[in-house]
């Protein structure tokens, strides 16, 4: 949407195409396909996708695929819209993944016992460990897409050097909600997406997951110094303008505990840690290549000064029945792919209506369960009620239904005992 100045008034040039959702196509290029240009690869993939009948967001390019020698997989943000889109309407991102596991970053203590503290895990993104994770997370209300857009806007403002005195931007995101809702996985997969979408600007993306519990020293007053050392290491990496640094602080309430809740009988080290963390965050806000993602299961325990610094405070709750349906269907589709479950309608893109209705009924019974619990239920269904290597979809849905009933009954029994 363009704004055209006409004297003292402002008119809007409303181009309907400008407000349609952008179709993003992410192409995981094979390491052996280095000779072909990005532009040529984009054309080949676009033509390939146009020929596909399926509208799946993730396309695995196996040996039977015509582009398998060039591409491992393709991810589409709006697969339904791609059918009518022109090549010029699509935003392509081409990337390769890092196959190395996380490195443990340690910091030295001053207590003389030679036991370095494992302060964080450090990945180079995009990383194989997080590949496809984004697509397996299901939330309602476009939560994932809104987070990605917001994060990209934060980085855009930073890279354009928008004056933070005019528009406050700390590049700090807080995801809060009950445990088991996928907040940590969402942060890691968000960092993976950002690394892909911004690889034209940054040559490297570093993800540091800070081990909050390790930053409390057994020696009085040492914890605040450990926080300083940890962030000093991170800031050294951020000195490279071609590197994007994403910091993940899981269960941030453990190092950003509300200072007004600290008893006078508790050690002041707790307050020092919070003060040190806030100081480091204030220093990082002027770094154009740093983004901080945090999670909390107890947002009421977080220091108000930290909460106030967060640009976005997003609640992540238990999945709705529709989201639960997609969580289950994703898991069952995986079992169909490996032939543990057989689908009589395997030539169709969607299940038959009977199977879909049954799964939705099961999903409605699961409202209030965490995503962590939901993803275990297909495994439990097979272990408890199937007892053979292969089963048809109808039988497996009955087993899943029984597994849900058993899980709910077991959970209720535990709650009564406590």
mmCIF file of C-alpha atoms in Angstrom:
data_model
loop_
_atom_site.group_PDB
_atom_site.id
_atom_site.type_symbol
_atom_site.label_atom_id
_atom_site.label_comp_id
_atom_site.label_asym_id
_atom_site.label_seq_id
_atom_site.Cartn_x
_atom_site.Cartn_y
_atom_site.Cartn_z
ATOM 1 C CA UNK A 1 0.000 0.000 0.000
ATOM 2 C CA UNK A 2 1.652 3.244 -1.152
ATOM 3 C CA UNK A 3 1.034 6.681 0.308
ATOM 4 C CA UNK A 4 1.025 9.641 -2.104
ATOM 5 C CA UNK A 5 1.419 13.140 -0.678
ATOM 6 C CA UNK A 6 -0.936 15.768 -2.154
ATOM 7 C CA UNK A 7 -0.353 19.044 -0.371
ATOM 8 C CA UNK A 8 -1.573 18.838 3.196
ATOM 9 C CA UNK A 9 -3.496 15.613 2.615
ATOM 10 C CA UNK A 10 -2.365 12.031 2.249
ATOM 11 C CA UNK A 11 -4.088 9.669 -0.152
ATOM 12 C CA UNK A 12 -3.679 5.895 -0.225
ATOM 13 C CA UNK A 13 -2.886 4.151 -3.484
ATOM 14 C CA UNK A 14 -4.720 0.909 -2.806
ATOM 15 C CA UNK A 15 -3.193 -1.852 -4.869
ATOM 16 C CA UNK A 16 -5.061 -5.041 -4.025
ATOM 17 C CA UNK A 17 -1.983 -7.140 -4.884
ATOM 18 C CA UNK A 18 0.015 -5.275 -2.250
ATOM 19 C CA UNK A 19 -2.162 -6.574 0.590
ATOM 20 C CA UNK A 20 -2.345 -10.198 -0.504
ATOM 21 C CA UNK A 21 -0.229 -12.585 1.601
ATOM 22 C CA UNK A 22 3.260 -13.091 0.208
ATOM 23 C CA UNK A 23 4.073 -16.636 -0.870
ATOM 24 C CA UNK A 24 7.473 -17.659 0.490
ATOM 25 C CA UNK A 25 9.264 -20.613 -1.063
ATOM 26 C CA UNK A 26 12.314 -21.879 0.820
ATOM 27 C CA UNK A 27 14.614 -24.163 -1.172
ATOM 28 C CA UNK A 28 17.064 -26.442 0.603
ATOM 29 C CA UNK A 29 19.745 -26.791 -2.046
ATOM 30 C CA UNK A 30 21.877 -29.929 -2.149
ATOM 31 C CA UNK A 31 25.562 -29.382 -1.506
ATOM 32 C CA UNK A 32 26.348 -31.007 -4.851
ATOM 33 C CA UNK A 33 24.217 -28.477 -6.786
ATOM 34 C CA UNK A 34 26.558 -25.502 -6.479
ATOM 35 C CA UNK A 35 27.022 -24.813 -10.190
ATOM 36 C CA UNK A 36 23.438 -23.795 -10.927
ATOM 37 C CA UNK A 37 22.508 -20.166 -10.195
ATOM 38 C CA UNK A 38 19.838 -19.215 -7.670
ATOM 39 C CA UNK A 39 17.699 -17.620 -10.402
ATOM 40 C CA UNK A 40 17.764 -20.753 -12.533
ATOM 41 C CA UNK A 41 17.040 -22.944 -9.519
ATOM 42 C CA UNK A 42 14.073 -20.756 -8.563
ATOM 43 C CA UNK A 43 12.589 -21.181 -12.047
ATOM 44 C CA UNK A 44 13.033 -24.949 -11.990
ATOM 45 C CA UNK A 45 11.462 -25.299 -8.540
ATOM 46 C CA UNK A 46 8.591 -22.964 -9.435
ATOM 47 C CA UNK A 47 7.729 -25.012 -12.539
ATOM 48 C CA UNK A 48 7.985 -28.214 -10.501
ATOM 49 C CA UNK A 49 5.619 -26.928 -7.812
ATOM 50 C CA UNK A 50 3.093 -25.763 -10.397
ATOM 51 C CA UNK A 51 2.809 -29.338 -11.640
ATOM 52 C CA UNK A 52 2.098 -30.779 -8.204
ATOM 53 C CA UNK A 53 -1.462 -31.650 -7.228
ATOM 54 C CA UNK A 54 -0.700 -31.648 -3.502
ATOM 55 C CA UNK A 55 -0.940 -28.468 -1.437
ATOM 56 C CA UNK A 56 1.431 -29.543 1.324
ATOM 57 C CA UNK A 57 3.653 -26.894 2.970
ATOM 58 C CA UNK A 58 6.654 -29.259 3.013
ATOM 59 C CA UNK A 59 7.727 -31.125 -0.136
ATOM 60 C CA UNK A 60 10.411 -33.783 0.314
ATOM 61 C CA UNK A 61 12.356 -34.294 -2.916
ATOM 62 C CA UNK A 62 13.150 -38.012 -2.853
ATOM 63 C CA UNK A 63 14.841 -39.988 -5.603
ATOM 64 C CA UNK A 64 11.591 -40.204 -7.579
ATOM 65 C CA UNK A 65 11.334 -36.415 -7.818
ATOM 66 C CA UNK A 66 12.510 -34.686 -10.995
ATOM 67 C CA UNK A 67 14.463 -32.109 -8.966
ATOM 68 C CA UNK A 68 15.963 -34.502 -6.394
ATOM 69 C CA UNK A 69 19.517 -34.025 -7.734
ATOM 70 C CA UNK A 70 19.284 -30.290 -7.031
ATOM 71 C CA UNK A 71 17.004 -29.957 -4.019
ATOM 72 C CA UNK A 72 16.479 -31.828 -0.746
ATOM 73 C CA UNK A 73 13.169 -30.218 0.163
ATOM 74 C CA UNK A 74 10.968 -27.213 -0.480
ATOM 75 C CA UNK A 75 8.843 -25.342 2.057
ATOM 76 C CA UNK A 76 5.890 -23.194 0.932
ATOM 77 C CA UNK A 77 4.273 -20.658 3.256
ATOM 78 C CA UNK A 78 0.954 -20.414 1.383
ATOM 79 C CA UNK A 79 0.695 -23.599 -0.729
ATOM 80 C CA UNK A 80 -2.915 -22.928 -1.778
ATOM 81 C CA UNK A 81 -2.043 -19.457 -3.103
ATOM 82 C CA UNK A 82 0.931 -20.799 -5.043
ATOM 83 C CA UNK A 83 -1.335 -22.438 -7.628
ATOM 84 C CA UNK A 84 -2.496 -19.066 -9.008
ATOM 85 C CA UNK A 85 0.695 -17.115 -8.314
ATOM 86 C CA UNK A 86 3.056 -15.836 -10.990
ATOM 87 C CA UNK A 87 6.799 -16.307 -10.690
ATOM 88 C CA UNK A 88 7.277 -12.610 -9.904
ATOM 89 C CA UNK A 89 4.771 -12.860 -7.015
ATOM 90 C CA UNK A 90 6.831 -15.440 -5.128
ATOM 91 C CA UNK A 91 9.677 -14.629 -2.722
ATOM 92 C CA UNK A 92 12.371 -17.322 -2.938
ATOM 93 C CA UNK A 93 14.989 -18.183 -0.316
ATOM 94 C CA UNK A 94 17.771 -20.610 -1.199
ATOM 95 C CA UNK A 95 19.953 -22.095 1.519
ATOM 96 C CA UNK A 96 22.015 -25.039 2.725
ATOM 97 C CA UNK A 97 22.070 -26.436 6.248
ATOM 98 C CA UNK A 98 24.865 -26.893 8.767
ATOM 99 C CA UNK A 99 25.222 -30.526 9.831
ATOM 100 C CA UNK A 100 27.246 -29.931 12.996
ATOM 101 C CA UNK A 101 25.743 -30.395 16.447
ATOM 102 C CA UNK A 102 25.679 -27.665 19.058
ATOM 103 C CA UNK A 103 28.883 -26.698 20.803
ATOM 104 C CA UNK A 104 28.892 -26.168 24.570
ATOM 105 C CA UNK A 105 30.162 -22.709 25.477
ATOM 106 C CA UNK A 106 31.775 -22.641 28.918
ATOM 107 C CA UNK A 107 32.921 -19.824 31.153
ATOM 108 C CA UNK A 108 35.536 -19.896 33.869
ATOM 109 C CA UNK A 109 34.695 -19.397 37.524
ATOM 110 C CA UNK A 110 36.800 -17.585 40.054
ATOM 111 C CA UNK A 111 36.573 -20.254 42.742
ATOM 112 C CA UNK A 112 39.758 -22.036 41.710
ATOM 113 C CA UNK A 113 38.257 -25.533 41.415
ATOM 114 C CA UNK A 114 38.876 -25.677 37.631
ATOM 115 C CA UNK A 115 35.244 -26.582 36.937
ATOM 116 C CA UNK A 116 34.135 -24.455 33.985
ATOM 117 C CA UNK A 117 30.409 -23.748 33.780
ATOM 118 C CA UNK A 118 28.447 -24.930 30.697
ATOM 119 C CA UNK A 119 26.816 -21.555 30.115
ATOM 120 C CA UNK A 120 25.182 -22.048 26.723
ATOM 121 C CA UNK A 121 24.719 -24.182 23.637
ATOM 122 C CA UNK A 122 25.838 -22.657 20.354
ATOM 123 C CA UNK A 123 24.504 -23.601 16.909
ATOM 124 C CA UNK A 124 25.301 -22.245 13.450
ATOM 125 C CA UNK A 125 22.039 -21.806 11.535
ATOM 126 C CA UNK A 126 20.344 -22.992 9.402
ATOM 127 C CA UNK A 127 21.009 -26.271 11.178
ATOM 128 C CA UNK A 128 19.939 -29.803 10.337
ATOM 129 C CA UNK A 129 18.698 -30.280 13.911
ATOM 130 C CA UNK A 130 15.874 -27.757 13.423
ATOM 131 C CA UNK A 131 15.027 -28.549 9.809
ATOM 132 C CA UNK A 132 11.262 -28.989 9.349
ATOM 133 C CA UNK A 133 10.514 -28.250 13.024
ATOM 134 C CA UNK A 134 8.545 -25.093 12.169
ATOM 135 C CA UNK A 135 6.114 -27.026 9.975
ATOM 136 C CA UNK A 136 5.365 -29.552 12.745
ATOM 137 C CA UNK A 137 4.324 -26.849 15.221
ATOM 138 C CA UNK A 138 0.604 -26.058 15.081
ATOM 139 C CA UNK A 139 -1.018 -23.002 16.647
ATOM 140 C CA UNK A 140 -4.139 -21.009 15.956
ATOM 141 C CA UNK A 141 -4.527 -17.370 14.886
ATOM 142 C CA UNK A 142 -1.432 -17.323 12.624
ATOM 143 C CA UNK A 143 0.767 -17.171 15.727
ATOM 144 C CA UNK A 144 3.862 -18.503 13.951
ATOM 145 C CA UNK A 145 3.496 -16.240 10.935
ATOM 146 C CA UNK A 146 2.907 -13.184 13.131
ATOM 147 C CA UNK A 147 6.041 -13.976 15.152
ATOM 148 C CA UNK A 148 8.125 -14.306 11.997
ATOM 149 C CA UNK A 149 6.781 -11.039 10.564
ATOM 150 C CA UNK A 150 7.356 -9.226 13.858
ATOM 151 C CA UNK A 151 10.917 -10.527 14.166
ATOM 152 C CA UNK A 152 11.733 -9.493 10.614
ATOM 153 C CA UNK A 153 10.297 -6.035 11.288
ATOM 154 C CA UNK A 154 12.477 -5.709 14.397
ATOM 155 C CA UNK A 155 15.568 -6.556 12.356
ATOM 156 C CA UNK A 156 14.515 -4.231 9.527
ATOM 157 C CA UNK A 157 14.222 -1.300 11.928
ATOM 158 C CA UNK A 158 17.616 -2.147 13.397
ATOM 159 C CA UNK A 159 19.351 -2.488 10.021
ATOM 160 C CA UNK A 160 17.806 0.785 8.817
ATOM 161 C CA UNK A 161 19.159 2.458 11.969
ATOM 162 C CA UNK A 162 15.758 3.698 13.111
ATOM 163 C CA UNK A 163 16.444 5.989 16.075
ATOM 164 C CA UNK A 164 15.466 4.011 19.204
ATOM 165 C CA UNK A 165 14.749 7.302 20.945
ATOM 166 C CA UNK A 166 11.987 7.949 18.409
ATOM 167 C CA UNK A 167 10.667 4.379 18.193
ATOM 168 C CA UNK A 168 11.557 2.111 21.084
ATOM 169 C CA UNK A 169 12.962 -1.222 19.949
ATOM 170 C CA UNK A 170 14.876 -3.504 22.310
ATOM 171 C CA UNK A 171 14.829 -6.492 19.916
ATOM 172 C CA UNK A 172 13.448 -8.585 22.767
ATOM 173 C CA UNK A 173 10.580 -11.096 22.479
ATOM 174 C CA UNK A 174 8.906 -12.870 25.417
ATOM 175 C CA UNK A 175 6.812 -16.005 24.888
ATOM 176 C CA UNK A 176 4.917 -17.004 28.023
ATOM 177 C CA UNK A 177 2.351 -19.616 28.933
ATOM 178 C CA UNK A 178 1.932 -23.034 30.565
ATOM 179 C CA UNK A 179 4.660 -25.687 30.217
ATOM 180 C CA UNK A 180 4.579 -28.123 27.326
ATOM 181 C CA UNK A 181 3.112 -25.723 24.752
ATOM 182 C CA UNK A 182 6.221 -25.670 22.559
ATOM 183 C CA UNK A 183 7.609 -22.236 23.414
ATOM 184 C CA UNK A 184 11.246 -23.328 23.316
ATOM 185 C CA UNK A 185 10.795 -25.284 20.074
ATOM 186 C CA UNK A 186 8.985 -22.299 18.607
ATOM 187 C CA UNK A 187 11.919 -20.009 19.466
ATOM 188 C CA UNK A 188 14.481 -22.360 17.944
ATOM 189 C CA UNK A 189 12.502 -22.883 14.753
ATOM 190 C CA UNK A 190 11.839 -19.130 14.558
ATOM 191 C CA UNK A 191 15.590 -18.515 14.715
ATOM 192 C CA UNK A 192 16.004 -21.079 11.912
ATOM 193 C CA UNK A 193 13.418 -19.277 9.766
ATOM 194 C CA UNK A 194 15.021 -15.885 10.368
ATOM 195 C CA UNK A 195 18.421 -17.265 9.356
ATOM 196 C CA UNK A 196 16.912 -18.469 6.059
ATOM 197 C CA UNK A 197 14.964 -15.295 5.327
ATOM 198 C CA UNK A 198 17.895 -13.004 6.094
ATOM 199 C CA UNK A 199 20.728 -14.961 4.488
ATOM 200 C CA UNK A 200 21.098 -12.283 1.816
ATOM 201 C CA UNK A 201 22.192 -9.876 4.571
ATOM 202 C CA UNK A 202 24.016 -12.140 7.029
ATOM 203 C CA UNK A 203 26.583 -14.755 6.061
ATOM 204 C CA UNK A 204 26.283 -16.552 9.402
ATOM 205 C CA UNK A 205 23.552 -16.897 12.019
ATOM 206 C CA UNK A 206 24.504 -17.925 15.557
ATOM 207 C CA UNK A 207 21.978 -19.274 18.040
ATOM 208 C CA UNK A 208 23.034 -19.172 21.696
ATOM 209 C CA UNK A 209 20.726 -20.966 24.125
ATOM 210 C CA UNK A 210 21.701 -19.694 27.560
ATOM 211 C CA UNK A 211 21.630 -22.215 30.391
ATOM 212 C CA UNK A 212 19.991 -19.973 32.984
ATOM 213 C CA UNK A 213 20.355 -22.420 35.866
ATOM 214 C CA UNK A 214 24.127 -22.697 35.344
ATOM 215 C CA UNK A 215 24.630 -18.987 35.841
ATOM 216 C CA UNK A 216 24.074 -19.200 39.587
ATOM 217 C CA UNK A 217 27.396 -19.668 41.327
ATOM 218 C CA UNK A 218 27.857 -21.596 44.528
ATOM 219 C CA UNK A 219 29.951 -18.654 45.686
ATOM 220 C CA UNK A 220 28.320 -15.483 46.935
ATOM 221 C CA UNK A 221 28.217 -12.570 44.417
ATOM 222 C CA UNK A 222 29.655 -14.673 41.578
ATOM 223 C CA UNK A 223 26.412 -15.074 39.574
ATOM 224 C CA UNK A 224 26.224 -11.500 38.363
ATOM 225 C CA UNK A 225 29.798 -11.794 37.098
ATOM 226 C CA UNK A 226 28.930 -15.014 35.255
ATOM 227 C CA UNK A 227 26.083 -13.266 33.440
ATOM 228 C CA UNK A 228 28.529 -10.537 32.410
ATOM 229 C CA UNK A 229 31.052 -13.124 31.138
ATOM 230 C CA UNK A 230 28.372 -14.967 29.175
ATOM 231 C CA UNK A 231 27.171 -11.853 27.402
ATOM 232 C CA UNK A 232 30.730 -10.692 26.772
ATOM 233 C CA UNK A 233 31.318 -13.904 24.804
ATOM 234 C CA UNK A 234 28.146 -13.317 22.800
ATOM 235 C CA UNK A 235 29.007 -9.668 22.114
ATOM 236 C CA UNK A 236 32.397 -10.740 20.773
ATOM 237 C CA UNK A 237 30.617 -12.864 18.141
ATOM 238 C CA UNK A 238 28.237 -9.983 17.349
ATOM 239 C CA UNK A 239 31.204 -7.764 16.489
ATOM 240 C CA UNK A 240 31.157 -9.368 13.041
ATOM 241 C CA UNK A 241 28.636 -7.315 10.989
ATOM 242 C CA UNK A 242 28.031 -10.297 8.704
ATOM 243 C CA UNK A 243 26.831 -12.417 11.628
ATOM 244 C CA UNK A 244 23.300 -12.433 13.019
ATOM 245 C CA UNK A 245 23.187 -13.428 16.686
ATOM 246 C CA UNK A 246 19.991 -14.870 18.189
ATOM 247 C CA UNK A 247 19.998 -15.328 21.965
ATOM 248 C CA UNK A 248 17.499 -17.744 23.522
ATOM 249 C CA UNK A 249 16.921 -17.551 27.275
ATOM 250 C CA UNK A 250 14.631 -20.405 28.296
ATOM 251 C CA UNK A 251 12.694 -20.105 31.579
ATOM 252 C CA UNK A 252 13.891 -16.533 31.862
ATOM 253 C CA UNK A 253 12.196 -16.105 35.247
ATOM 254 C CA UNK A 254 15.115 -18.032 36.788
ATOM 255 C CA UNK A 255 17.520 -15.133 36.075
ATOM 256 C CA UNK A 256 14.985 -12.300 35.809
ATOM 257 C CA UNK A 257 13.111 -13.031 39.029
ATOM 258 C CA UNK A 258 10.976 -10.156 40.290
ATOM 259 C CA UNK A 259 13.237 -8.153 42.596
ATOM 260 C CA UNK A 260 10.349 -6.822 44.674
ATOM 261 C CA UNK A 261 9.542 -10.449 45.605
ATOM 262 C CA UNK A 262 13.011 -11.159 46.977
ATOM 263 C CA UNK A 263 12.876 -11.495 50.744
ATOM 264 C CA UNK A 264 15.284 -9.525 52.886
ATOM 265 C CA UNK A 265 16.426 -12.881 54.242
ATOM 266 C CA UNK A 266 17.452 -14.135 50.778
ATOM 267 C CA UNK A 267 20.946 -13.487 49.372
ATOM 268 C CA UNK A 268 21.284 -10.263 47.411
ATOM 269 C CA UNK A 269 22.967 -12.289 44.662
ATOM 270 C CA UNK A 270 19.500 -12.833 43.151
ATOM 271 C CA UNK A 271 19.118 -9.089 42.724
ATOM 272 C CA UNK A 272 22.625 -8.755 41.302
ATOM 273 C CA UNK A 273 21.806 -11.312 38.591
ATOM 274 C CA UNK A 274 18.701 -9.400 37.498
ATOM 275 C CA UNK A 275 20.580 -6.109 37.507
ATOM 276 C CA UNK A 276 23.385 -7.620 35.439
ATOM 277 C CA UNK A 277 20.950 -9.124 32.921
ATOM 278 C CA UNK A 278 19.077 -5.839 32.442
ATOM 279 C CA UNK A 279 22.351 -3.971 31.974
ATOM 280 C CA UNK A 280 23.485 -6.402 29.279
ATOM 281 C CA UNK A 281 20.135 -6.205 27.460
ATOM 282 C CA UNK A 282 20.320 -2.402 27.477
ATOM 283 C CA UNK A 283 23.765 -2.571 25.907
ATOM 284 C CA UNK A 284 22.639 -5.053 23.240
ATOM 285 C CA UNK A 285 19.692 -2.929 22.082
ATOM 286 C CA UNK A 286 22.061 -0.793 20.003
ATOM 287 C CA UNK A 287 23.506 -3.833 18.239
ATOM 288 C CA UNK A 288 21.833 -4.046 14.828
ATOM 289 C CA UNK A 289 22.525 -7.771 14.447
ATOM 290 C CA UNK A 290 21.243 -9.187 17.761
ATOM 291 C CA UNK A 291 17.776 -10.580 18.556
ATOM 292 C CA UNK A 292 16.790 -11.899 21.998
ATOM 293 C CA UNK A 293 14.075 -14.560 22.366
ATOM 294 C CA UNK A 294 12.887 -15.582 25.828
ATOM 295 C CA UNK A 295 10.358 -18.017 27.288
ATOM 296 C CA UNK A 296 8.628 -18.292 30.632
ATOM 297 C CA UNK A 297 6.241 -20.698 32.337
ATOM 298 C CA UNK A 298 5.732 -18.233 35.221
ATOM 299 C CA UNK A 299 5.377 -14.774 33.724
ATOM 300 C CA UNK A 300 4.040 -13.385 37.020
ATOM 301 C CA UNK A 301 7.451 -14.118 38.581
ATOM 302 C CA UNK A 302 9.429 -12.060 36.041
ATOM 303 C CA UNK A 303 10.821 -8.700 37.073
ATOM 304 C CA UNK A 304 8.588 -5.896 35.788
ATOM 305 C CA UNK A 305 11.590 -4.042 34.352
ATOM 306 C CA UNK A 306 12.357 -7.029 32.128
ATOM 307 C CA UNK A 307 8.734 -7.397 31.006
ATOM 308 C CA UNK A 308 8.630 -3.689 30.200
ATOM 309 C CA UNK A 309 11.672 -4.058 27.925
ATOM 310 C CA UNK A 310 10.042 -6.785 25.804
ATOM 311 C CA UNK A 311 8.863 -5.448 22.432
ATOM 312 C CA UNK A 312 6.441 -8.352 22.078
ATOM 313 C CA UNK A 313 4.820 -10.325 24.890
ATOM 314 C CA UNK A 314 3.060 -13.291 23.265
ATOM 315 C CA UNK A 315 0.950 -15.770 25.199
ATOM 316 C CA UNK A 316 1.281 -19.369 23.987
ATOM 317 C CA UNK A 317 -1.509 -21.480 25.429
ATOM 318 C CA UNK A 318 -2.749 -25.032 25.070
ATOM 319 C CA UNK A 319 -3.768 -25.927 21.507
ATOM 320 C CA UNK A 320 -7.381 -25.662 20.377
ATOM 321 C CA UNK A 321 -9.190 -28.721 18.936
ATOM 322 C CA UNK A 322 -8.326 -27.595 15.393
ATOM 323 C CA UNK A 323 -4.634 -27.289 16.290
ATOM 324 C CA UNK A 324 -4.807 -30.652 18.091
ATOM 325 C CA UNK A 325 -6.308 -32.191 14.944
ATOM 326 C CA UNK A 326 -3.329 -30.987 12.894
ATOM 327 C CA UNK A 327 -0.846 -32.215 15.533
ATOM 328 C CA UNK A 328 -2.387 -35.692 15.432
ATOM 329 C CA UNK A 329 -2.725 -35.737 11.643
ATOM 330 C CA UNK A 330 0.909 -34.734 11.181
ATOM 331 C CA UNK A 331 1.980 -37.595 13.431
ATOM 332 C CA UNK A 332 -0.289 -40.135 11.751
ATOM 333 C CA UNK A 333 0.835 -39.006 8.284
ATOM 334 C CA UNK A 334 4.397 -39.761 9.395
ATOM 335 C CA UNK A 335 3.330 -43.262 10.480
ATOM 336 C CA UNK A 336 1.634 -43.716 7.094
ATOM 337 C CA UNK A 337 4.824 -42.635 5.324
ATOM 338 C CA UNK A 338 6.885 -45.284 7.147
ATOM 339 C CA UNK A 339 4.079 -47.860 6.618
ATOM 340 C CA UNK A 340 3.296 -48.490 10.286
ATOM 341 C CA UNK A 341 -0.228 -47.252 9.455
ATOM 342 C CA UNK A 342 -1.817 -48.031 6.104
ATOM 343 C CA UNK A 343 -4.240 -45.555 4.529
ATOM 344 C CA UNK A 344 -6.804 -47.031 2.096
ATOM 345 C CA UNK A 345 -7.105 -43.570 0.525
ATOM 346 C CA UNK A 346 -3.364 -43.127 0.012
ATOM 347 C CA UNK A 347 -3.891 -41.773 -3.508
ATOM 348 C CA UNK A 348 -5.901 -38.845 -2.132
ATOM 349 C CA UNK A 349 -4.412 -35.673 -0.690
ATOM 350 C CA UNK A 350 -6.876 -35.748 2.201
ATOM 351 C CA UNK A 351 -8.297 -38.536 4.333
ATOM 352 C CA UNK A 352 -11.841 -39.663 3.720
ATOM 353 C CA UNK A 353 -14.504 -37.770 5.635
ATOM 354 C CA UNK A 354 -15.118 -40.622 8.107
ATOM 355 C CA UNK A 355 -11.489 -40.698 9.234
ATOM 356 C CA UNK A 356 -11.259 -36.898 9.447
ATOM 357 C CA UNK A 357 -14.459 -36.660 11.520
ATOM 358 C CA UNK A 358 -13.255 -39.386 13.875
ATOM 359 C CA UNK A 359 -9.921 -37.634 14.387
ATOM 360 C CA UNK A 360 -11.647 -34.308 15.046
ATOM 361 C CA UNK A 361 -13.857 -35.979 17.676
ATOM 362 C CA UNK A 362 -10.734 -37.382 19.342
ATOM 363 C CA UNK A 363 -9.135 -33.929 19.206
ATOM 364 C CA UNK A 364 -12.075 -32.322 20.984
ATOM 365 C CA UNK A 365 -11.607 -34.693 23.925
ATOM 366 C CA UNK A 366 -7.976 -33.588 24.231
ATOM 367 C CA UNK A 367 -8.632 -29.895 24.799
ATOM 368 C CA UNK A 368 -6.492 -28.769 27.719
ATOM 369 C CA UNK A 369 -3.599 -31.139 27.008
ATOM 370 C CA UNK A 370 -0.171 -29.744 26.145
ATOM 371 C CA UNK A 371 1.471 -30.217 22.781
ATOM 372 C CA UNK A 372 4.152 -32.277 24.524
ATOM 373 C CA UNK A 373 1.534 -34.755 25.791
ATOM 374 C CA UNK A 374 -0.334 -34.845 22.484
ATOM 375 C CA UNK A 375 2.729 -35.840 20.467
ATOM 376 C CA UNK A 376 3.284 -38.863 22.722
ATOM 377 C CA UNK A 377 -0.244 -40.235 22.285
ATOM 378 C CA UNK A 378 0.230 -41.923 18.845
ATOM 379 C CA UNK A 379 3.197 -43.800 20.343
ATOM 380 C CA UNK A 380 1.154 -44.809 23.388
ATOM 381 C CA UNK A 381 -1.776 -45.823 21.186
ATOM 382 C CA UNK A 382 0.430 -48.237 19.271
ATOM 383 C CA UNK A 383 2.140 -49.589 22.392
ATOM 384 C CA UNK A 384 -1.057 -50.086 24.383
ATOM 385 C CA UNK A 385 -3.608 -51.200 21.792
ATOM 386 C CA UNK A 386 -2.039 -52.210 18.451
ATOM 387 C CA UNK A 387 0.672 -54.816 19.193
ATOM 388 C CA UNK A 388 1.686 -55.420 15.557
ATOM 389 C CA UNK A 389 3.994 -53.867 12.992
ATOM 390 C CA UNK A 390 1.330 -52.577 10.609
ATOM 391 C CA UNK A 391 -2.271 -51.495 11.110
ATOM 392 C CA UNK A 392 -4.936 -49.851 8.966
ATOM 393 C CA UNK A 393 -5.934 -46.238 9.600
ATOM 394 C CA UNK A 394 -9.413 -47.054 10.928
ATOM 395 C CA UNK A 395 -8.019 -49.456 13.541
ATOM 396 C CA UNK A 396 -5.284 -47.017 14.538
ATOM 397 C CA UNK A 397 -7.787 -44.180 15.060
ATOM 398 C CA UNK A 398 -9.754 -46.471 17.389
ATOM 399 C CA UNK A 399 -6.515 -47.225 19.252
ATOM 400 C CA UNK A 400 -5.742 -43.504 19.496
ATOM 401 C CA UNK A 401 -9.242 -42.879 20.834
ATOM 402 C CA UNK A 402 -8.711 -45.539 23.521
ATOM 403 C CA UNK A 403 -5.248 -44.148 24.334
ATOM 404 C CA UNK A 404 -6.707 -40.676 24.885
ATOM 405 C CA UNK A 405 -9.330 -42.086 27.281
ATOM 406 C CA UNK A 406 -6.651 -44.004 29.194
ATOM 407 C CA UNK A 407 -4.346 -40.977 29.363
ATOM 408 C CA UNK A 408 -7.130 -38.731 30.659
ATOM 409 C CA UNK A 409 -8.152 -41.324 33.258
ATOM 410 C CA UNK A 410 -4.545 -41.812 34.416
ATOM 411 C CA UNK A 411 -4.033 -38.060 34.672
ATOM 412 C CA UNK A 412 -7.216 -37.660 36.705
ATOM 413 C CA UNK A 413 -6.138 -40.466 39.068
ATOM 414 C CA UNK A 414 -2.785 -38.748 39.664
ATOM 415 C CA UNK A 415 -4.497 -35.411 40.345
ATOM 416 C CA UNK A 416 -6.801 -37.041 42.908
ATOM 417 C CA UNK A 417 -3.815 -38.552 44.743
ATOM 418 C CA UNK A 418 -2.063 -35.214 44.935
#
